[in-house]
JSON list of N, CA and C in Angstrom, two decimals:
[
{"chain": "A", "resi": 1, "resn": "MET", "atom": "N", "xyz": [20.78, 90.82, 37.96]},
{"chain": "A", "resi": 1, "resn": "MET", "atom": "CA", "xyz": [21.02, 91.05, 39.21]},
{"chain": "A", "resi": 1, "resn": "MET", "atom": "C", "xyz": [22.08, 90.70, 39.89]},
{"chain": "A", "resi": 2, "resn": "PRO", "atom": "N", "xyz": [23.27, 90.91, 40.67]},
{"chain": "A", "resi": 2, "resn": "PRO", "atom": "CA", "xyz": [24.33, 90.45, 40.89]},
{"chain": "A", "resi": 2, "resn": "PRO", "atom": "C", "xyz": [24.14, 89.73, 42.26]},
{"chain": "A", "resi": 3, "resn": "THR", "atom": "N", "xyz": [25.00, 88.09, 42.45]},
{"chain": "A", "resi": 3, "resn": "THR", "atom": "CA", "xyz": [25.27, 87.78, 43.84]},
{"chain": "A", "resi": 3, "resn": "THR", "atom": "C", "xyz": [25.13, 88.25, 44.73]},
{"chain": "A", "resi": 4, "resn": "ASN", "atom": "N", "xyz": [25.18, 87.91, 45.84]},
{"chain": "A", "resi": 4, "resn": "ASN", "atom": "CA", "xyz": [25.69, 88.66, 47.48]},
{"chain": "A", "resi": 4, "resn": "ASN", "atom": "C", "xyz": [27.29, 88.83, 47.06]},
{"chain": "A", "resi": 5, "resn": "SER", "atom": "N", "xyz": [27.81, 87.54, 46.77]},
{"chain": "A", "resi": 5, "resn": "SER", "atom": "CA", "xyz": [29.49, 87.48, 46.66]},
{"chain": "A", "resi": 5, "resn": "SER", "atom": "C", "xyz": [29.95, 88.27, 46.34]},
{"chain": "A", "resi": 6, "resn": "GLU", "atom": "N", "xyz": [29.44, 88.53, 44.23]},
{"chain": "A", "resi": 6, "resn": "GLU", "atom": "CA", "xyz": [29.82, 89.31, 43.70]},
{"chain": "A", "resi": 6, "resn": "GLU", "atom": "C", "xyz": [29.32, 91.37, 43.81]},
{"chain": "A", "resi": 7, "resn": "LEU", "atom": "N", "xyz": [28.53, 91.26, 45.09]},
{"chain": "A", "resi": 7, "resn": "LEU", "atom": "CA", "xyz": [28.04, 92.64, 45.26]},
{"chain": "A", "resi": 7, "resn": "LEU", "atom": "C", "xyz": [29.34, 92.88, 46.64]},
{"chain": "A", "resi": 8, "resn": "ALA", "atom": "N", "xyz": [29.52, 91.75, 47.33]},
{"chain": "A", "resi": 8, "resn": "ALA", "atom": "CA", "xyz": [30.80, 91.67, 47.92]},
{"chain": "A", "resi": 8, "resn": "ALA", "atom": "C", "xyz": [32.09, 91.80, 47.09]},
{"chain": "A", "resi": 9, "resn": "ALA", "atom": "N", "xyz": [32.36, 91.64, 46.49]},
{"chain": "A", "resi": 9, "resn": "ALA", "atom": "CA", "xyz": [33.72, 91.86, 45.36]},
{"chain": "A", "resi": 9, "resn": "ALA", "atom": "C", "xyz": [33.59, 93.32, 45.40]},
{"chain": "A", "resi": 10, "resn": "LYS", "atom": "N", "xyz": [32.41, 94.07, 44.71]},
{"chain": "A", "resi": 10, "resn": "LYS", "atom": "CA", "xyz": [32.63, 94.57, 44.21]},
{"chain": "A", "resi": 10, "resn": "LYS", "atom": "C", "xyz": [32.86, 95.86, 45.38]},
{"chain": "A", "resi": 11, "resn": "MET", "atom": "N", "xyz": [32.32, 95.67, 46.20]},
{"chain": "A", "resi": 11, "resn": "MET", "atom": "CA", "xyz": [32.17, 96.18, 47.61]},
{"chain": "A", "resi": 11, "resn": "MET", "atom": "C", "xyz": [33.25, 96.61, 48.11]},
{"chain": "A", "resi": 12, "resn": "LEU", "atom": "N", "xyz": [34.32, 95.16, 48.17]},
{"chain": "A", "resi": 12, "resn": "LEU", "atom": "CA", "xyz": [35.89, 95.22, 48.75]},
{"chain": "A", "resi": 12, "resn": "LEU", "atom": "C", "xyz": [36.43, 96.25, 47.79]},
{"chain": "A", "resi": 13, "resn": "ARG", "atom": "N", "xyz": [36.31, 96.44, 47.04]},
{"chain": "A", "resi": 13, "resn": "ARG", "atom": "CA", "xyz": [37.25, 96.77, 45.53]},
{"chain": "A", "resi": 13, "resn": "ARG", "atom": "C", "xyz": [37.57, 98.28, 46.03]},
{"chain": "A", "resi": 14, "resn": "ASP", "atom": "N", "xyz": [36.12, 98.76, 45.85]},
{"chain": "A", "resi": 14, "resn": "ASP", "atom": "CA", "xyz": [35.43, 99.70, 46.32]},
{"chain": "A", "resi": 14, "resn": "ASP", "atom": "C", "xyz": [36.01, 100.88, 47.01]},
{"chain": "A", "resi": 15, "resn": "ALA", "atom": "N", "xyz": [36.18, 99.81, 48.09]},
{"chain": "A", "resi": 15, "resn": "ALA", "atom": "CA", "xyz": [36.96, 100.00, 49.20]},
{"chain": "A", "resi": 15, "resn": "ALA", "atom": "C", "xyz": [38.37, 100.33, 49.09]},
{"chain": "A", "resi": 16, "resn": "SER", "atom": "N", "xyz": [39.06, 99.72, 48.37]},
{"chain": "A", "resi": 16, "resn": "SER", "atom": "CA", "xyz": [40.16, 99.68, 48.13]},
{"chain": "A", "resi": 16, "resn": "SER", "atom": "C", "xyz": [40.40, 100.48, 47.27]},
{"chain": "A", "resi": 17, "resn": "MET", "atom": "N", "xyz": [40.18, 101.36, 46.47]},
{"chain": "A", "resi": 17, "resn": "MET", "atom": "CA", "xyz": [39.83, 102.37, 45.86]},
{"chain": "A", "resi": 17, "resn": "MET", "atom": "C", "xyz": [40.01, 103.44, 46.44]},
{"chain": "A", "resi": 18, "resn": "PHE", "atom": "N", "xyz": [39.20, 103.61, 47.48]},
{"chain": "A", "resi": 18, "resn": "PHE", "atom": "CA", "xyz": [39.00, 104.96, 48.54]},
{"chain": "A", "resi": 18, "resn": "PHE", "atom": "C", "xyz": [40.33, 104.92, 49.78]},
{"chain": "A", "resi": 19, "resn": "PHE", "atom": "N", "xyz": [40.39, 103.66, 49.75]},
{"chain": "A", "resi": 19, "resn": "PHE", "atom": "CA", "xyz": [42.34, 103.72, 50.50]},
{"chain": "A", "resi": 19, "resn": "PHE", "atom": "C", "xyz": [43.47, 104.52, 49.02]},
{"chain": "A", "resi": 20, "resn": "ARG", "atom": "N", "xyz": [43.17, 104.06, 48.38]},
{"chain": "A", "resi": 20, "resn": "ARG", "atom": "CA", "xyz": [44.33, 103.86, 47.27]},
{"chain": "A", "resi": 20, "resn": "ARG", "atom": "C", "xyz": [44.21, 105.44, 47.26]},
{"chain": "A", "resi": 21, "resn": "GLN", "atom": "N", "xyz": [43.10, 105.73, 47.16]},
{"chain": "A", "resi": 21, "resn": "GLN", "atom": "CA", "xyz": [42.82, 107.68, 46.93]},
{"chain": "A", "resi": 21, "resn": "GLN", "atom": "C", "xyz": [42.97, 107.86, 48.64]},
{"chain": "A", "resi": 22, "resn": "VAL", "atom": "N", "xyz": [42.92, 107.23, 49.53]},
{"chain": "A", "resi": 22, "resn": "VAL", "atom": "CA", "xyz": [43.78, 109.19, 50.83]},
{"chain": "A", "resi": 22, "resn": "VAL", "atom": "C", "xyz": [44.85, 108.38, 50.79]},
{"chain": "A", "resi": 23, "resn": "GLY", "atom": "N", "xyz": [45.48, 107.35, 50.50]},
{"chain": "A", "resi": 23, "resn": "GLY", "atom": "CA", "xyz": [46.77, 107.77, 50.18]},
{"chain": "A", "resi": 23, "resn": "GLY", "atom": "C", "xyz": [47.63, 108.10, 49.40]},
{"chain": "A", "resi": 24, "resn": "GLU", "atom": "N", "xyz": [46.96, 107.95, 48.37]},
{"chain": "A", "resi": 24, "resn": "GLU", "atom": "CA", "xyz": [47.41, 109.35, 47.26]},
{"chain": "A", "resi": 24, "resn": "GLU", "atom": "C", "xyz": [47.57, 111.17, 48.24]},
{"chain": "A", "resi": 25, "resn": "GLN", "atom": "N", "xyz": [46.49, 111.57, 48.68]},
{"chain": "A", "resi": 25, "resn": "GLN", "atom": "CA", "xyz": [45.95, 112.67, 49.34]},
{"chain": "A", "resi": 25, "resn": "GLN", "atom": "C", "xyz": [46.73, 112.63, 49.75]},
{"chain": "A", "resi": 26, "resn": "ASN", "atom": "N", "xyz": [47.13, 112.41, 50.87]},
{"chain": "A", "resi": 26, "resn": "ASN", "atom": "CA", "xyz": [47.70, 111.89, 52.52]},
{"chain": "A", "resi": 26, "resn": "ASN", "atom": "C", "xyz": [49.14, 110.99, 52.37]},
{"chain": "A", "resi": 27, "resn": "PRO", "atom": "N", "xyz": [50.10, 111.82, 52.47]},
{"chain": "A", "resi": 27, "resn": "PRO", "atom": "CA", "xyz": [51.24, 111.18, 51.81]},
{"chain": "A", "resi": 27, "resn": "PRO", "atom": "C", "xyz": [51.93, 110.05, 53.42]},
{"chain": "A", "resi": 28, "resn": "PRO", "atom": "N", "xyz": [51.47, 110.77, 54.12]},
{"chain": "A", "resi": 28, "resn": "PRO", "atom": "CA", "xyz": [52.40, 110.18, 55.48]},
{"chain": "A", "resi": 28, "resn": "PRO", "atom": "C", "xyz": [51.90, 109.12, 55.76]},
{"chain": "A", "resi": 29, "resn": "VAL", "atom": "N", "xyz": [50.92, 108.83, 55.14]},
{"chain": "A", "resi": 29, "resn": "VAL", "atom": "CA", "xyz": [50.11, 107.82, 55.46]},
{"chain": "A", "resi": 29, "resn": "VAL", "atom": "C", "xyz": [49.80, 106.44, 54.25]},
{"chain": "A", "resi": 30, "resn": "ALA", "atom": "N", "xyz": [50.23, 107.42, 53.36]},
{"chain": "A", "resi": 30, "resn": "ALA", "atom": "CA", "xyz": [50.28, 106.14, 52.23]},
{"chain": "A", "resi": 30, "resn": "ALA", "atom": "C", "xyz": [50.81, 104.88, 52.14]},
{"chain": "A", "resi": 31, "resn": "ASP", "atom": "N", "xyz": [51.86, 104.36, 52.66]},
{"chain": "A", "resi": 31, "resn": "ASP", "atom": "CA", "xyz": [52.48, 103.02, 52.51]},
{"chain": "A", "resi": 31, "resn": "ASP", "atom": "C", "xyz": [51.05, 102.61, 53.29]},
{"chain": "A", "resi": 32, "resn": "GLN", "atom": "N", "xyz": [50.97, 102.87, 53.99]},
{"chain": "A", "resi": 32, "resn": "GLN", "atom": "CA", "xyz": [49.22, 102.22, 55.13]},
{"chain": "A", "resi": 32, "resn": "GLN", "atom": "C", "xyz": [47.83, 102.22, 54.24]},
{"chain": "A", "resi": 33, "resn": "MET", "atom": "N", "xyz": [48.14, 102.83, 53.93]},
{"chain": "A", "resi": 33, "resn": "MET", "atom": "CA", "xyz": [46.69, 102.94, 52.73]},
{"chain": "A", "resi": 33, "resn": "MET", "atom": "C", "xyz": [47.02, 102.09, 51.67]},
{"chain": "A", "resi": 34, "resn": "ASN", "atom": "N", "xyz": [48.07, 101.80, 50.82]},
{"chain": "A", "resi": 34, "resn": "ASN", "atom": "CA", "xyz": [48.29, 100.91, 49.76]},
{"chain": "A", "resi": 34, "resn": "ASN", "atom": "C", "xyz": [48.61, 99.53, 50.69]},
{"chain": "A", "resi": 35, "resn": "GLN", "atom": "N", "xyz": [48.68, 99.21, 52.16]},
{"chain": "A", "resi": 35, "resn": "GLN", "atom": "CA", "xyz": [48.71, 97.70, 52.24]},
{"chain": "A", "resi": 35, "resn": "GLN", "atom": "C", "xyz": [47.14, 97.02, 52.32]},
{"chain": "A", "resi": 36, "resn": "ASN", "atom": "N", "xyz": [46.67, 98.63, 52.71]},
{"chain": "A", "resi": 36, "resn": "ASN", "atom": "CA", "xyz": [45.10, 98.12, 53.00]},
{"chain": "A", "resi": 36, "resn": "ASN", "atom": "C", "xyz": [44.18, 98.01, 51.98]},
{"chain": "A", "resi": 37, "resn": "ALA", "atom": "N", "xyz": [44.32, 98.86, 51.15]},
{"chain": "A", "resi": 37, "resn": "ALA", "atom": "CA", "xyz": [44.04, 98.24, 49.75]},
{"chain": "A", "resi": 37, "resn": "ALA", "atom": "C", "xyz": [44.30, 96.85, 48.84]},
{"chain": "A", "resi": 38, "resn": "GLU", "atom": "N", "xyz": [45.64, 96.81, 49.59]},
{"chain": "A", "resi": 38, "resn": "GLU", "atom": "CA", "xyz": [45.95, 95.32, 48.96]},
{"chain": "A", "resi": 38, "resn": "GLU", "atom": "C", "xyz": [45.23, 94.28, 49.57]},
{"chain": "A", "resi": 39, "resn": "VAL", "atom": "N", "xyz": [45.00, 94.06, 51.40]},
{"chain": "A", "resi": 39, "resn": "VAL", "atom": "CA", "xyz": [44.41, 93.49, 51.59]},
{"chain": "A", "resi": 39, "resn": "VAL", "atom": "C", "xyz": [42.92, 93.18, 50.92]},
{"chain": "A", "resi": 40, "resn": "TYR", "atom": "N", "xyz": [42.77, 94.68, 51.06]},
{"chain": "A", "resi": 40, "resn": "TYR", "atom": "CA", "xyz": [40.77, 94.44, 50.63]},
{"chain": "A", "resi": 40, "resn": "TYR", "atom": "C", "xyz": [40.46, 94.19, 49.08]},
{"chain": "A", "resi": 41, "resn": "ASP", "atom": "N", "xyz": [41.73, 94.39, 48.15]},
{"chain": "A", "resi": 41, "resn": "ASP", "atom": "CA", "xyz": [42.22, 93.70, 46.94]},
{"chain": "A", "resi": 41, "resn": "ASP", "atom": "C", "xyz": [41.87, 91.72, 46.66]},
{"chain": "A", "resi": 42, "resn": "GLN", "atom": "N", "xyz": [42.61, 91.71, 48.10]},
{"chain": "A", "resi": 42, "resn": "GLN", "atom": "CA", "xyz": [42.74, 90.45, 47.95]},
{"chain": "A", "resi": 42, "resn": "GLN", "atom": "C", "xyz": [41.56, 88.87, 48.93]},
{"chain": "A", "resi": 43, "resn": "VAL", "atom": "N", "xyz": [40.77, 89.96, 49.59]},
{"chain": "A", "resi": 43, "resn": "VAL", "atom": "CA", "xyz": [39.79, 89.50, 49.61]},
{"chain": "A", "resi": 43, "resn": "VAL", "atom": "C", "xyz": [38.62, 88.87, 48.80]},
{"chain": "A", "resi": 44, "resn": "ALA", "atom": "N", "xyz": [38.80, 90.67, 48.15]},
{"chain": "A", "resi": 44, "resn": "ALA", "atom": "CA", "xyz": [37.44, 90.24, 47.19]},
{"chain": "A", "resi": 44, "resn": "ALA", "atom": "C", "xyz": [37.66, 89.55, 46.21]},
{"chain": "A", "resi": 45, "resn": "GLN", "atom": "N", "xyz": [39.10, 88.91, 46.16]},
{"chain": "A", "resi": 45, "resn": "GLN", "atom": "CA", "xyz": [39.49, 87.75, 45.16]},
{"chain": "A", "resi": 45, "resn": "GLN", "atom": "C", "xyz": [39.49, 86.65, 45.18]},
{"chain": "A", "resi": 46, "resn": "LEU", "atom": "N", "xyz": [38.97, 86.72, 46.98]},
{"chain": "A", "resi": 46, "resn": "LEU", "atom": "CA", "xyz": [38.64, 85.49, 47.33]},
{"chain": "A", "resi": 46, "resn": "LEU", "atom": "C", "xyz": [37.47, 84.75, 47.07]},
{"chain": "A", "resi": 47, "resn": "VAL", "atom": "N", "xyz": [36.79, 86.42, 47.53]},
{"chain": "A", "resi": 47, "resn": "VAL", "atom": "CA", "xyz": [35.31, 85.82, 47.50]},
{"chain": "A", "resi": 47, "resn": "VAL", "atom": "C", "xyz": [34.64, 86.16, 46.33]},
{"chain": "A", "resi": 48, "resn": "GLU", "atom": "N", "xyz": [35.34, 85.88, 45.19]},
{"chain": "A", "resi": 48, "resn": "GLU", "atom": "CA", "xyz": [34.74, 85.89, 43.83]},
{"chain": "A", "resi": 48, "resn": "GLU", "atom": "C", "xyz": [35.03, 84.66, 43.49]},
{"chain": "A", "resi": 49, "resn": "SER", "atom": "N", "xyz": [36.37, 84.19, 43.25]},
{"chain": "A", "resi": 49, "resn": "SER", "atom": "CA", "xyz": [36.90, 82.33, 43.48]},
{"chain": "A", "resi": 49, "resn": "SER", "atom": "C", "xyz": [36.49, 81.88, 44.08]},
{"chain": "A", "resi": 50, "resn": "ASP", "atom": "N", "xyz": [36.02, 81.85, 45.57]},
{"chain": "A", "resi": 50, "resn": "ASP", "atom": "CA", "xyz": [35.33, 80.90, 46.71]},
{"chain": "A", "resi": 50, "resn": "ASP", "atom": "C", "xyz": [34.50, 81.20, 47.56]},
{"chain": "A", "resi": 51, "resn": "PRO", "atom": "N", "xyz": [33.86, 81.55, 46.87]},
{"chain": "A", "resi": 51, "resn": "PRO", "atom": "CA", "xyz": [32.37, 82.55, 47.87]},
{"chain": "A", "resi": 51, "resn": "PRO", "atom": "C", "xyz": [32.12, 81.47, 49.50]},
{"chain": "A", "resi": 52, "resn": "THR", "atom": "N", "xyz": [32.26, 80.57, 49.20]},
{"chain": "A", "resi": 52, "resn": "THR", "atom": "CA", "xyz": [32.34, 80.15, 51.01]},
{"chain": "A", "resi": 52, "resn": "THR", "atom": "C", "xyz": [33.42, 78.83, 51.08]},
{"chain": "A", "resi": 53, "resn": "GLY", "atom": "N", "xyz": [34.43, 79.67, 50.55]},
{"chain": "A", "resi": 53, "resn": "GLY", "atom": "CA", "xyz": [36.04, 79.15, 51.31]},
{"chain": "A", "resi": 53, "resn": "GLY", "atom": "C", "xyz": [35.91, 79.51, 52.59]},
{"chain": "A", "resi": 54, "resn": "GLU", "atom": "N", "xyz": [36.35, 78.89, 53.23]},
{"chain": "A", "resi": 54, "resn": "GLU", "atom": "CA", "xyz": [37.34, 79.23, 54.83]},
{"chain": "A", "resi": 54, "resn": "GLU", "atom": "C", "xyz": [38.90, 80.02, 54.23]},
{"chain": "A", "resi": 55, "resn": "VAL", "atom": "N", "xyz": [39.13, 80.93, 55.51]},
{"chain": "A", "resi": 55, "resn": "VAL", "atom": "CA", "xyz": [40.55, 81.90, 55.24]},
{"chain": "A", "resi": 55, "resn": "VAL", "atom": "C", "xyz": [41.43, 80.96, 56.27]},
{"chain": "A", "resi": 56, "resn": "PRO", "atom": "N", "xyz": [42.42, 80.31, 55.70]},
{"chain": "A", "resi": 56, "resn": "PRO", "atom": "CA", "xyz": [43.23, 79.34, 56.77]},
{"chain": "A", "resi": 56, "resn": "PRO", "atom": "C", "xyz": [43.93, 80.56, 58.39]},
{"chain": "A", "resi": 57, "resn": "THR", "atom": "N", "xyz": [43.93, 80.36, 59.50]},
{"chain": "A", "resi": 57, "resn": "THR", "atom": "CA", "xyz": [44.09, 80.92, 60.20]},
{"chain": "A", "resi": 57, "resn": "THR", "atom": "C", "xyz": [45.64, 79.92, 60.80]},
{"chain": "A", "resi": 58, "resn": "GLN", "atom": "N", "xyz": [46.14, 80.95, 61.47]},
{"chain": "A", "resi": 58, "resn": "GLN", "atom": "CA", "xyz": [47.50, 80.52, 62.54]},
{"chain": "A", "resi": 58, "resn": "GLN", "atom": "C", "xyz": [46.64, 80.28, 63.93]},
{"chain": "A", "resi": 59, "resn": "ASP", "atom": "N", "xyz": [47.68, 79.13, 64.67]},
{"chain": "A", "resi": 59, "resn": "ASP", "atom": "CA", "xyz": [46.85, 79.41, 65.67]},
{"chain": "A", "resi": 59, "resn": "ASP", "atom": "C", "xyz": [47.92, 80.14, 66.45]},
{"chain": "A", "resi": 60, "resn": "PRO", "atom": "N", "xyz": [47.11, 80.18, 67.53]},
{"chain": "A", "resi": 60, "resn": "PRO", "atom": "CA", "xyz": [47.97, 81.77, 68.15]},
{"chain": "A", "resi": 60, "resn": "PRO", "atom": "C", "xyz": [49.41, 81.06, 68.87]},
{"chain": "A", "resi": 61, "resn": "ASN", "atom": "N", "xyz": [48.91, 79.51, 68.91]},
{"chain": "A", "resi": 61, "resn": "ASN", "atom": "CA", "xyz": [49.72, 78.76, 69.62]},
{"chain": "A", "resi": 61, "resn": "ASN", "atom": "C", "xyz": [51.22, 78.28, 69.56]},
{"chain": "A", "resi": 62, "resn": "GLU", "atom": "N", "xyz": [50.88, 78.63, 67.84]},
{"chain": "A", "resi": 62, "resn": "GLU", "atom": "CA", "xyz": [52.19, 78.54, 67.08]},
{"chain": "A", "resi": 62, "resn": "GLU", "atom": "C", "xyz": [53.14, 79.54, 66.87]},
{"chain": "A", "resi": 63, "resn": "GLU", "atom": "N", "xyz": [54.57, 79.59, 66.39]},
{"chain": "A", "resi": 63, "resn": "GLU", "atom": "CA", "xyz": [55.45, 80.55, 66.27]},
{"chain": "A", "resi": 63, "resn": "GLU", "atom": "C", "xyz": [55.45, 81.24, 65.03]},
{"chain": "A", "resi": 64, "resn": "GLN", "atom": "N", "xyz": [55.61, 82.31, 64.58]},
{"chain": "A", "resi": 64, "resn": "GLN", "atom": "CA", "xyz": [55.26, 82.49, 63.43]},
{"chain": "A", "resi": 64, "resn": "GLN", "atom": "C", "xyz": [56.93, 82.60, 63.12]},
{"chain": "A", "resi": 65, "resn": "ALA", "atom": "N", "xyz": [57.23, 82.20, 61.53]},
{"chain": "A", "resi": 65, "resn": "ALA", "atom": "CA", "xyz": [58.42, 82.23, 61.43]},
{"chain": "A", "resi": 65, "resn": "ALA", "atom": "C", "xyz": [59.41, 83.58, 60.96]},
{"chain": "A", "resi": 66, "resn": "GLN", "atom": "N", "xyz": [60.18, 83.53, 61.49]},
{"chain": "A", "resi": 66, "resn": "GLN", "atom": "CA", "xyz": [60.90, 85.71, 61.22]},
{"chain": "A", "resi": 66, "resn": "GLN", "atom": "C", "xyz": [61.14, 84.64, 60.20]},
{"chain": "A", "resi": 67, "resn": "PRO", "atom": "N", "xyz": [61.58, 86.04, 59.04]},
{"chain": "A", "resi": 67, "resn": "PRO", "atom": "CA", "xyz": [62.28, 86.04, 57.89]},
{"chain": "A", "resi": 67, "resn": "PRO", "atom": "C", "xyz": [63.76, 86.37, 57.80]},
{"chain": "A", "resi": 68, "resn": "THR", "atom": "N", "xyz": [64.05, 85.76, 57.28]},
{"chain": "A", "resi": 68, "resn": "THR", "atom": "CA", "xyz": [66.02, 85.93, 57.36]},
{"chain": "A", "resi": 68, "resn": "THR", "atom": "C", "xyz": [66.26, 86.67, 56.12]},
{"chain": "A", "resi": 69, "resn": "GLU", "atom": "N", "xyz": [67.11, 86.84, 56.59]},
{"chain": "A", "resi": 69, "resn": "GLU", "atom": "CA", "xyz": [67.99, 87.72, 55.46]},
{"chain": "A", "resi": 69, "resn": "GLU", "atom": "C", "xyz": [69.00, 87.54, 55.33]}
]
């Protein structure tokens, strides 16, 4: 029987596959769907590797670093 974190990771990966399939079938939204899929894959990895870990967040008062070119 799977643990809660194993089930959560599987569901996240399944959602990731769904987003990729939507992107394949709808090219105008493919980039956004692939970005969504990547986030779901990353969260699945976090759930598997550290199920009780905390996600680092940025203080809303801090300025975001601007990319340099």
